[in-house]
PDB file of C-alpha atoms in Angstrom:
ATOM      1  CA  GLY A 125       0.340  34.695 -22.685  1.00 45.00           C
ATOM      2  CA  GLU A 126       3.523  33.468 -20.899  1.00 57.00           C
ATOM      3  CA  ASP A 127       5.921  36.768 -20.084  1.00 82.00           C
ATOM      4  CA  VAL A 128       7.372  37.904 -17.309  1.00 92.00           C
ATOM      5  CA  GLU A 129       9.580  41.174 -17.360  1.00 94.00           C
ATOM      6  CA  GLN A 130      12.670  42.689 -14.453  1.00 95.00           C
ATOM      7  CA  SER A 131      14.332  45.556 -14.943  1.00 90.00           C
ATOM      8  CA  LEU A 132      18.507  44.964 -15.646  1.00 91.00           C
ATOM      9  CA  PHE A 133      20.588  46.203 -12.906  1.00 96.00           C
ATOM     10  CA  LEU A 134      19.836  47.668  -9.289  1.00 97.00           C
ATOM     11  CA  SER A 135      22.327  49.417  -7.886  1.00 97.00           C
ATOM     12  CA  VAL A 136      22.544  49.638  -3.796  1.00 97.00           C
ATOM     13  CA  ARG A 137      24.777  50.442  -0.817  1.00 97.00           C
ATOM     14  CA  GLU A 138      25.887  48.029   1.740  1.00 97.00           C
ATOM     15  CA  GLY A 139      22.743  48.198   4.495  1.00 97.00           C
ATOM     16  CA  ASP A 140      20.520  49.630   2.125  1.00 97.00           C
ATOM     17  CA  SER A 141      17.690  48.059   1.588  1.00 97.00           C
ATOM     18  CA  SER A 142      16.552  46.260  -2.003  1.00 97.00           C
ATOM     19  CA  VAL A 143      13.771  45.807  -4.057  1.00 98.00           C
ATOM     20  CA  ILE A 144      13.383  43.949  -7.184  1.00 98.00           C
ATOM     21  CA  ASN A 145      10.370  44.374  -9.280  1.00 97.00           C
ATOM     22  CA  CYS A 146       8.851  41.452 -11.660  1.00 96.00           C
ATOM     23  CA  THR A 147       5.771  41.993 -13.784  1.00 95.00           C
ATOM     24  CA  TYR A 148       3.627  38.992 -15.272  1.00 90.00           C
ATOM     25  CA  THR A 149       1.187  38.937 -18.400  1.00 83.00           C
ATOM     26  CA  ASP A 150      -0.601  35.743 -17.393  1.00 80.00           C
ATOM     27  CA  SER A 151      -3.242  36.394 -14.958  1.00 76.00           C
ATOM     28  CA  SER A 152      -3.643  32.559 -14.190  1.00 77.00           C
ATOM     29  CA  SER A 153      -0.757  32.350 -12.933  1.00 75.00           C
ATOM     30  CA  THR A 154      -0.620  30.443  -9.344  1.00 82.00           C
ATOM     31  CA  TYR A 155       2.953  30.505  -8.032  1.00 91.00           C
ATOM     32  CA  LEU A 156       5.228  32.715  -8.014  1.00 93.00           C
ATOM     33  CA  TYR A 157       9.026  32.171  -6.791  1.00 95.00           C
ATOM     34  CA  TRP A 158      11.523  34.032  -6.696  1.00 97.00           C
ATOM     35  CA  TYR A 159      15.629  32.458  -7.511  1.00 98.00           C
ATOM     36  CA  LYS A 160      18.984  33.567  -6.979  1.00 98.00           C
ATOM     37  CA  GLN A 161      21.891  32.486  -9.428  1.00 96.00           C
ATOM     38  CA  GLU A 162      25.365  33.503  -8.289  1.00 94.00           C
ATOM     39  CA  PRO A 163      28.309  33.257 -11.580  1.00 88.00           C
ATOM     40  CA  GLY A 164      28.933  30.166 -12.198  1.00 84.00           C
ATOM     41  CA  ALA A 165      26.273  28.274 -10.245  1.00 87.00           C
ATOM     42  CA  GLY A 166      22.690  27.228 -10.938  1.00 89.00           C
ATOM     43  CA  LEU A 167      19.734  29.133  -9.712  1.00 95.00           C
ATOM     44  CA  GLN A 168      18.860  28.759  -5.839  1.00 96.00           C
ATOM     45  CA  LEU A 169      15.307  29.114  -4.786  1.00 96.00           C
ATOM     46  CA  LEU A 170      14.638  31.890  -2.472  1.00 97.00           C
ATOM     47  CA  THR A 171      11.186  31.672  -1.799  1.00 96.00           C
ATOM     48  CA  TYR A 172       7.995  31.543  -3.264  1.00 95.00           C
ATOM     49  CA  ILE A 173       4.103  32.729  -2.839  1.00 94.00           C
ATOM     50  CA  PHE A 174       0.936  31.459  -4.084  1.00 91.00           C
ATOM     51  CA  SER A 175      -2.056  33.470  -5.855  1.00 88.00           C
ATOM     52  CA  ASN A 176      -3.946  33.685  -3.073  1.00 89.00           C
ATOM     53  CA  MET A 177      -1.511  35.394  -0.306  1.00 91.00           C
ATOM     54  CA  ASP A 178      -0.505  39.216  -0.779  1.00 93.00           C
ATOM     55  CA  MET A 179       2.688  39.143   1.287  1.00 96.00           C
ATOM     56  CA  LYS A 180       5.275  36.907   2.842  1.00 96.00           C
ATOM     57  CA  GLN A 181       8.365  37.386   4.556  1.00 96.00           C
ATOM     58  CA  ASP A 182      10.830  35.226   5.237  1.00 93.00           C
ATOM     59  CA  GLN A 183      14.019  36.834   7.601  1.00 95.00           C
ATOM     60  CA  ARG A 184      15.353  39.681   5.315  1.00 97.00           C
ATOM     61  CA  LEU A 185      13.240  38.764   2.331  1.00 97.00           C
ATOM     62  CA  THR A 186       9.779  40.342   1.917  1.00 98.00           C
ATOM     63  CA  VAL A 187       7.880  39.305  -1.109  1.00 97.00           C
ATOM     64  CA  LEU A 188       4.825  41.763  -2.478  1.00 97.00           C
ATOM     65  CA  LEU A 189       1.922  40.200  -4.798  1.00 96.00           C
ATOM     66  CA  ASN A 190      -0.606  42.765  -6.542  1.00 94.00           C
ATOM     67  CA  LYS A 191      -2.354  40.422  -8.345  1.00 91.00           C
ATOM     68  CA  LYS A 192      -4.666  43.548 -10.089  1.00 91.00           C
ATOM     69  CA  ASP A 193      -1.566  44.622 -11.314  1.00 92.00           C
ATOM     70  CA  LYS A 194       0.004  41.324 -11.979  1.00 92.00           C
ATOM     71  CA  HIS A 195       3.412  43.065  -9.706  1.00 95.00           C
ATOM     72  CA  LEU A 196       5.579  40.932  -8.266  1.00 95.00           C
ATOM     73  CA  SER A 197       8.781  42.547  -5.603  1.00 97.00           C
ATOM     74  CA  LEU A 198      11.281  41.402  -4.098  1.00 98.00           C
ATOM     75  CA  ARG A 199      12.650  43.199  -0.936  1.00 98.00           C
ATOM     76  CA  ILE A 200      15.809  42.391   0.381  1.00 98.00           C
ATOM     77  CA  ALA A 201      16.584  44.279   4.312  1.00 98.00           C
ATOM     78  CA  ASP A 202      19.990  44.996   5.389  1.00 98.00           C
ATOM     79  CA  THR A 203      21.985  44.004   1.968  1.00 98.00           C
ATOM     80  CA  GLN A 204      25.101  42.465   1.914  1.00 97.00           C
ATOM     81  CA  THR A 205      27.928  42.678  -0.450  1.00 95.00           C
ATOM     82  CA  GLY A 206      26.922  38.545  -0.675  1.00 94.00           C
ATOM     83  CA  ASP A 207      23.660  39.208  -1.793  1.00 97.00           C
ATOM     84  CA  SER A 208      25.285  40.717  -5.033  1.00 97.00           C
ATOM     85  CA  ALA A 209      23.952  38.183  -7.739  1.00 97.00           C
ATOM     86  CA  ILE A 210      21.200  37.687 -10.848  1.00 97.00           C
ATOM     87  CA  TYR A 211      17.502  37.271  -9.015  1.00 98.00           C
ATOM     88  CA  PHE A 212      15.274  35.771 -11.453  1.00 97.00           C
ATOM     89  CA  CYS A 213      11.289  35.958 -11.176  1.00 96.00           C
ATOM     90  CA  ALA A 214       9.470  33.028 -12.348  1.00 95.00           C
ATOM     91  CA  GLU A 215       5.745  31.745 -12.756  1.00 92.00           C
ATOM     92  CA  SER A 216       3.502  28.952 -12.922  1.00 88.00           C
ATOM     93  CA  LYS A 217       0.423  27.896 -13.374  1.00 74.00           C
ATOM     94  CA  GLY A 218      -1.702  25.132 -12.032  1.00 63.00           C
ATOM     95  CA  THR A 219      -3.634  24.106 -15.344  1.00 61.00           C
ATOM     96  CA  GLY A 220      -2.651  23.131 -18.630  1.00 60.00           C
ATOM     97  CA  GLY A 221       0.113  21.676 -17.724  1.00 67.00           C
ATOM     98  CA  PHE A 222       2.769  22.590 -14.756  1.00 79.00           C
ATOM     99  CA  LYS A 223       5.994  24.437 -16.216  1.00 85.00           C
ATOM    100  CA  THR A 224       8.147  27.340 -14.622  1.00 90.00           C
ATOM    101  CA  ILE A 225       8.638  30.318 -16.806  1.00 91.00           C
ATOM    102  CA  PHE A 226      11.916  32.495 -15.965  1.00 94.00           C
ATOM    103  CA  GLY A 227      12.108  36.269 -16.103  1.00 95.00           C
ATOM    104  CA  ALA A 228      15.533  37.435 -17.885  1.00 95.00           C
ATOM    105  CA  GLY A 229      16.869  38.435 -14.616  1.00 96.00           C
ATOM    106  CA  THR A 230      17.606  41.591 -12.103  1.00 97.00           C
ATOM    107  CA  ARG A 231      21.255  41.727 -11.438  1.00 97.00           C
ATOM    108  CA  LEU A 232      21.935  43.314  -7.970  1.00 98.00           C
ATOM    109  CA  PHE A 233      24.999  45.441  -7.691  1.00 97.00           C
ATOM    110  CA  VAL A 234      25.919  46.097  -3.699  1.00 97.00           C
ATOM    111  CA  LYS A 235      28.643  48.659  -3.173  1.00 95.00           C
ATOM    112  CA  ALA A 236      30.303  48.404   0.090  1.00 90.00           C
TER     113      ALA A 236
ATOM    114  CA  ASP B 273      22.572  14.537   1.017  1.00 60.00           C
ATOM    115  CA  ALA B 274      23.736  15.560  -2.397  1.00 72.00           C
ATOM    116  CA  GLY B 275      20.915  17.999  -4.047  1.00 94.00           C
ATOM    117  CA  VAL B 276      20.954  17.813  -8.148  1.00 97.00           C
ATOM    118  CA  THR B 277      24.445  16.928  -9.957  1.00 97.00           C
ATOM    119  CA  GLN B 278      24.882  17.328 -13.429  1.00 98.00           C
ATOM    120  CA  SER B 279      27.890  15.798 -16.237  1.00 98.00           C
ATOM    121  CA  PRO B 280      30.073  17.254 -17.057  1.00 98.00           C
ATOM    122  CA  THR B 281      30.356  20.612 -16.351  1.00 97.00           C
ATOM    123  CA  HIS B 282      31.907  21.450 -19.722  1.00 97.00           C
ATOM    124  CA  LEU B 283      32.034  20.434 -23.367  1.00 97.00           C
ATOM    125  CA  ILE B 284      33.231  21.762 -26.698  1.00 98.00           C
ATOM    126  CA  LYS B 285      31.230  19.782 -29.913  1.00 98.00           C
ATOM    127  CA  THR B 286      31.651  21.192 -33.465  1.00 98.00           C
ATOM    128  CA  ARG B 287      28.673  21.103 -35.228  1.00 98.00           C
ATOM    129  CA  GLY B 288      25.977  19.005 -36.097  1.00 98.00           C
ATOM    130  CA  GLN B 289      27.479  16.498 -33.490  1.00 98.00           C
ATOM    131  CA  GLN B 290      25.433  15.373 -31.340  1.00 98.00           C
ATOM    132  CA  VAL B 291      25.528  15.282 -27.699  1.00 98.00           C
ATOM    133  CA  THR B 292      24.169  13.430 -24.110  1.00 98.00           C
ATOM    134  CA  LEU B 293      23.984  15.779 -20.801  1.00 98.00           C
ATOM    135  CA  ARG B 294      22.754  13.879 -17.576  1.00 98.00           C
ATOM    136  CA  CYS B 295      21.533  14.838 -14.202  1.00 98.00           C
ATOM    137  CA  SER B 296      20.888  13.131 -10.972  1.00 98.00           C
ATOM    138  CA  PRO B 297      18.135  14.768  -9.118  1.00 98.00           C
ATOM    139  CA  LYS B 298      18.685  15.352  -5.472  1.00 97.00           C
ATOM    140  CA  SER B 299      17.309  12.754  -3.153  1.00 96.00           C
ATOM    141  CA  GLY B 300      13.472  11.868  -3.047  1.00 94.00           C
ATOM    142  CA  HIS B 301      12.805  14.319  -5.941  1.00 96.00           C
ATOM    143  CA  ASP B 302      11.362  12.111  -8.096  1.00 96.00           C
ATOM    144  CA  THR B 303      10.520  15.060 -11.486  1.00 95.00           C
ATOM    145  CA  VAL B 304      13.356  16.475 -13.709  1.00 97.00           C
ATOM    146  CA  SER B 305      12.911  19.281 -15.751  1.00 96.00           C
ATOM    147  CA  TRP B 306      15.803  21.083 -18.156  1.00 97.00           C
ATOM    148  CA  TYR B 307      16.523  24.597 -19.358  1.00 97.00           C
ATOM    149  CA  GLN B 308      18.775  26.476 -21.284  1.00 98.00           C
ATOM    150  CA  GLN B 309      20.498  29.453 -20.283  1.00 96.00           C
ATOM    151  CA  ALA B 310      22.019  31.753 -22.961  1.00 95.00           C
ATOM    152  CA  LEU B 311      24.311  34.369 -21.624  1.00 92.00           C
ATOM    153  CA  GLY B 312      22.670  36.954 -20.164  1.00 90.00           C
ATOM    154  CA  GLN B 313      19.362  35.468 -20.373  1.00 92.00           C
ATOM    155  CA  GLY B 314      17.119  33.794 -18.033  1.00 94.00           C
ATOM    156  CA  PRO B 315      16.389  29.949 -18.083  1.00 96.00           C
ATOM    157  CA  GLN B 316      14.129  29.165 -20.893  1.00 96.00           C
ATOM    158  CA  PHE B 317      12.123  25.751 -20.506  1.00 94.00           C
ATOM    159  CA  ILE B 318      12.946  22.767 -22.768  1.00 96.00           C
ATOM    160  CA  PHE B 319      11.062  20.079 -20.912  1.00 95.00           C
ATOM    161  CA  GLN B 320      10.020  18.500 -18.216  1.00 94.00           C
ATOM    162  CA  TYR B 321      10.507  14.178 -17.064  1.00 95.00           C
ATOM    163  CA  TYR B 322       7.840  12.953 -14.717  1.00 93.00           C
ATOM    164  CA  GLU B 323       7.248   8.685 -14.562  1.00 92.00           C
ATOM    165  CA  GLU B 324      10.023   8.423 -17.512  1.00 94.00           C
ATOM    166  CA  GLU B 325       7.588  10.414 -19.611  1.00 94.00           C
ATOM    167  CA  GLU B 326       7.873  14.156 -21.306  1.00 93.00           C
ATOM    168  CA  ARG B 327       4.689  15.541 -19.201  1.00 91.00           C
ATOM    169  CA  GLN B 328       5.519  19.392 -20.648  1.00 90.00           C
ATOM    170  CA  ARG B 329       7.692  20.442 -23.659  1.00 93.00           C
ATOM    171  CA  GLY B 330       8.522  23.873 -24.146  1.00 92.00           C
ATOM    172  CA  ASN B 331       9.163  25.910 -27.493  1.00 93.00           C
ATOM    173  CA  PHE B 332      12.607  23.777 -28.205  1.00 97.00           C
ATOM    174  CA  PRO B 333      12.652  21.531 -31.925  1.00 97.00           C
ATOM    175  CA  ASP B 334      12.644  17.935 -31.768  1.00 97.00           C
ATOM    176  CA  ARG B 335      16.577  18.130 -32.012  1.00 98.00           C
ATOM    177  CA  PHE B 336      16.628  18.122 -28.091  1.00 98.00           C
ATOM    178  CA  SER B 337      14.924  14.691 -26.659  1.00 98.00           C
ATOM    179  CA  GLY B 338      15.118  13.281 -23.123  1.00 97.00           C
ATOM    180  CA  HIS B 339      14.929  10.436 -20.872  1.00 97.00           C
ATOM    181  CA  GLN B 340      13.847   9.506 -18.192  1.00 98.00           C
ATOM    182  CA  PHE B 341      15.176   6.375 -16.099  1.00 97.00           C
ATOM    183  CA  PRO B 342      13.805   4.190 -13.273  1.00 97.00           C
ATOM    184  CA  ASN B 343      15.794   5.794 -10.809  1.00 96.00           C
ATOM    185  CA  TYR B 344      14.415   8.926 -11.574  1.00 97.00           C
ATOM    186  CA  SER B 345      17.800  10.225 -13.102  1.00 98.00           C
ATOM    187  CA  SER B 346      17.481  12.155 -16.317  1.00 98.00           C
ATOM    188  CA  GLU B 347      19.343  12.559 -20.005  1.00 98.00           C
ATOM    189  CA  LEU B 348      19.367  15.316 -22.746  1.00 98.00           C
ATOM    190  CA  ASN B 349      19.801  14.759 -25.840  1.00 98.00           C
ATOM    191  CA  VAL B 350      20.895  17.364 -28.734  1.00 98.00           C
ATOM    192  CA  ASN B 351      21.399  16.070 -32.535  1.00 98.00           C
ATOM    193  CA  ALA B 352      22.575  18.262 -35.262  1.00 98.00           C
ATOM    194  CA  LEU B 353      24.355  21.005 -33.309  1.00 98.00           C
ATOM    195  CA  LEU B 354      23.891  24.503 -33.838  1.00 98.00           C
ATOM    196  CA  LEU B 355      26.203  27.388 -32.869  1.00 98.00           C
ATOM    197  CA  GLY B 356      23.062  28.870 -30.983  1.00 97.00           C
ATOM    198  CA  ASP B 357      22.771  26.077 -29.234  1.00 98.00           C
ATOM    199  CA  SER B 358      26.122  27.123 -27.195  1.00 98.00           C
ATOM    200  CA  ALA B 359      24.648  27.523 -23.664  1.00 97.00           C
ATOM    201  CA  LEU B 360      24.147  26.592 -20.010  1.00 97.00           C
ATOM    202  CA  TYR B 361      22.313  23.719 -19.556  1.00 98.00           C
ATOM    203  CA  LEU B 362      20.286  23.560 -16.530  1.00 97.00           C
ATOM    204  CA  CYS B 363      18.845  20.756 -14.989  1.00 97.00           C
ATOM    205  CA  ALA B 364      16.174  21.209 -11.828  1.00 97.00           C
ATOM    206  CA  SER B 365      14.764  18.281  -9.884  1.00 97.00           C
ATOM    207  CA  SER B 366      11.395  18.413  -7.699  1.00 94.00           C
ATOM    208  CA  LEU B 367       8.732  16.198  -6.177  1.00 93.00           C
ATOM    209  CA  GLY B 368       6.058  16.301  -8.137  1.00 88.00           C
ATOM    210  CA  VAL B 369       5.255  19.217 -10.722  1.00 85.00           C
ATOM    211  CA  GLY B 370       7.379  21.502  -8.543  1.00 87.00           C
ATOM    212  CA  VAL B 371       4.430  23.620  -6.793  1.00 88.00           C
ATOM    213  CA  TYR B 372       6.814  24.510  -3.778  1.00 90.00           C
ATOM    214  CA  GLY B 373      10.194  25.335  -6.218  1.00 92.00           C
ATOM    215  CA  TYR B 374      12.815  23.415  -7.277  1.00 95.00           C
ATOM    216  CA  THR B 375      16.455  22.632  -6.399  1.00 96.00           C
ATOM    217  CA  PHE B 376      18.925  23.129  -9.662  1.00 97.00           C
ATOM    218  CA  GLY B 377      22.486  21.725 -10.878  1.00 97.00           C
ATOM    219  CA  SER B 378      24.939  23.569 -11.769  1.00 96.00           C
ATOM    220  CA  GLY B 379      24.428  23.438 -14.906  1.00 96.00           C
ATOM    221  CA  THR B 380      26.444  22.200 -17.969  1.00 97.00           C
ATOM    222  CA  ARG B 381      28.527  24.345 -20.231  1.00 97.00           C
ATOM    223  CA  LEU B 382      27.941  23.571 -23.426  1.00 98.00           C
ATOM    224  CA  THR B 383      30.065  25.152 -26.769  1.00 98.00           C
ATOM    225  CA  VAL B 384      29.836  24.722 -29.855  1.00 98.00           C
ATOM    226  CA  VAL B 385      32.097  25.519 -32.347  1.00 98.00           C
TER     227      VAL B 385
END
């Protein structure tokens, strides 16, 4: 089935690292994504990872994929107040028609 | 380079009415996907258009229909509006099906009263 689950809230202090977690149920998911949504705006693609990868790093962002546990995480180093937003995990399959399914989002609060 | 543009930004309709939302994809993109985002929820996939045809569809009733034009722009039509259709409607564009992710517009906020 198609289901992506995320915790609803995360609060961190400015300068700390944030880790946002996601689990997905479809083991055939081939592509996984992290998007960011700020108030009143659409979603912004942060990064993606393919199922043949375990880790991807892009500046302050590190994505870890554990295929065995169907677990995806996004680590934000040196979190800033501007990182306060909702972060969505999403999955897609390459077979049976391509569509991207989103989780409910994790709201990140960064305290100064 | 303009990203994805959606119009209108806000809309208020009465139950039972029909609405048309419009989307222009990012330059160079040929595929448009539509999502419904209820307050406090993640985006729910409605359908995807490529080469002027609906290629994939989510669990939405036939009241939701769409169209893609030769210039890749797209419309989302919703008939017989219900209160529960109130949401942010997001258009996302991509080159091909979107393996490398989507570019989203800022959305149309639809309120049904």
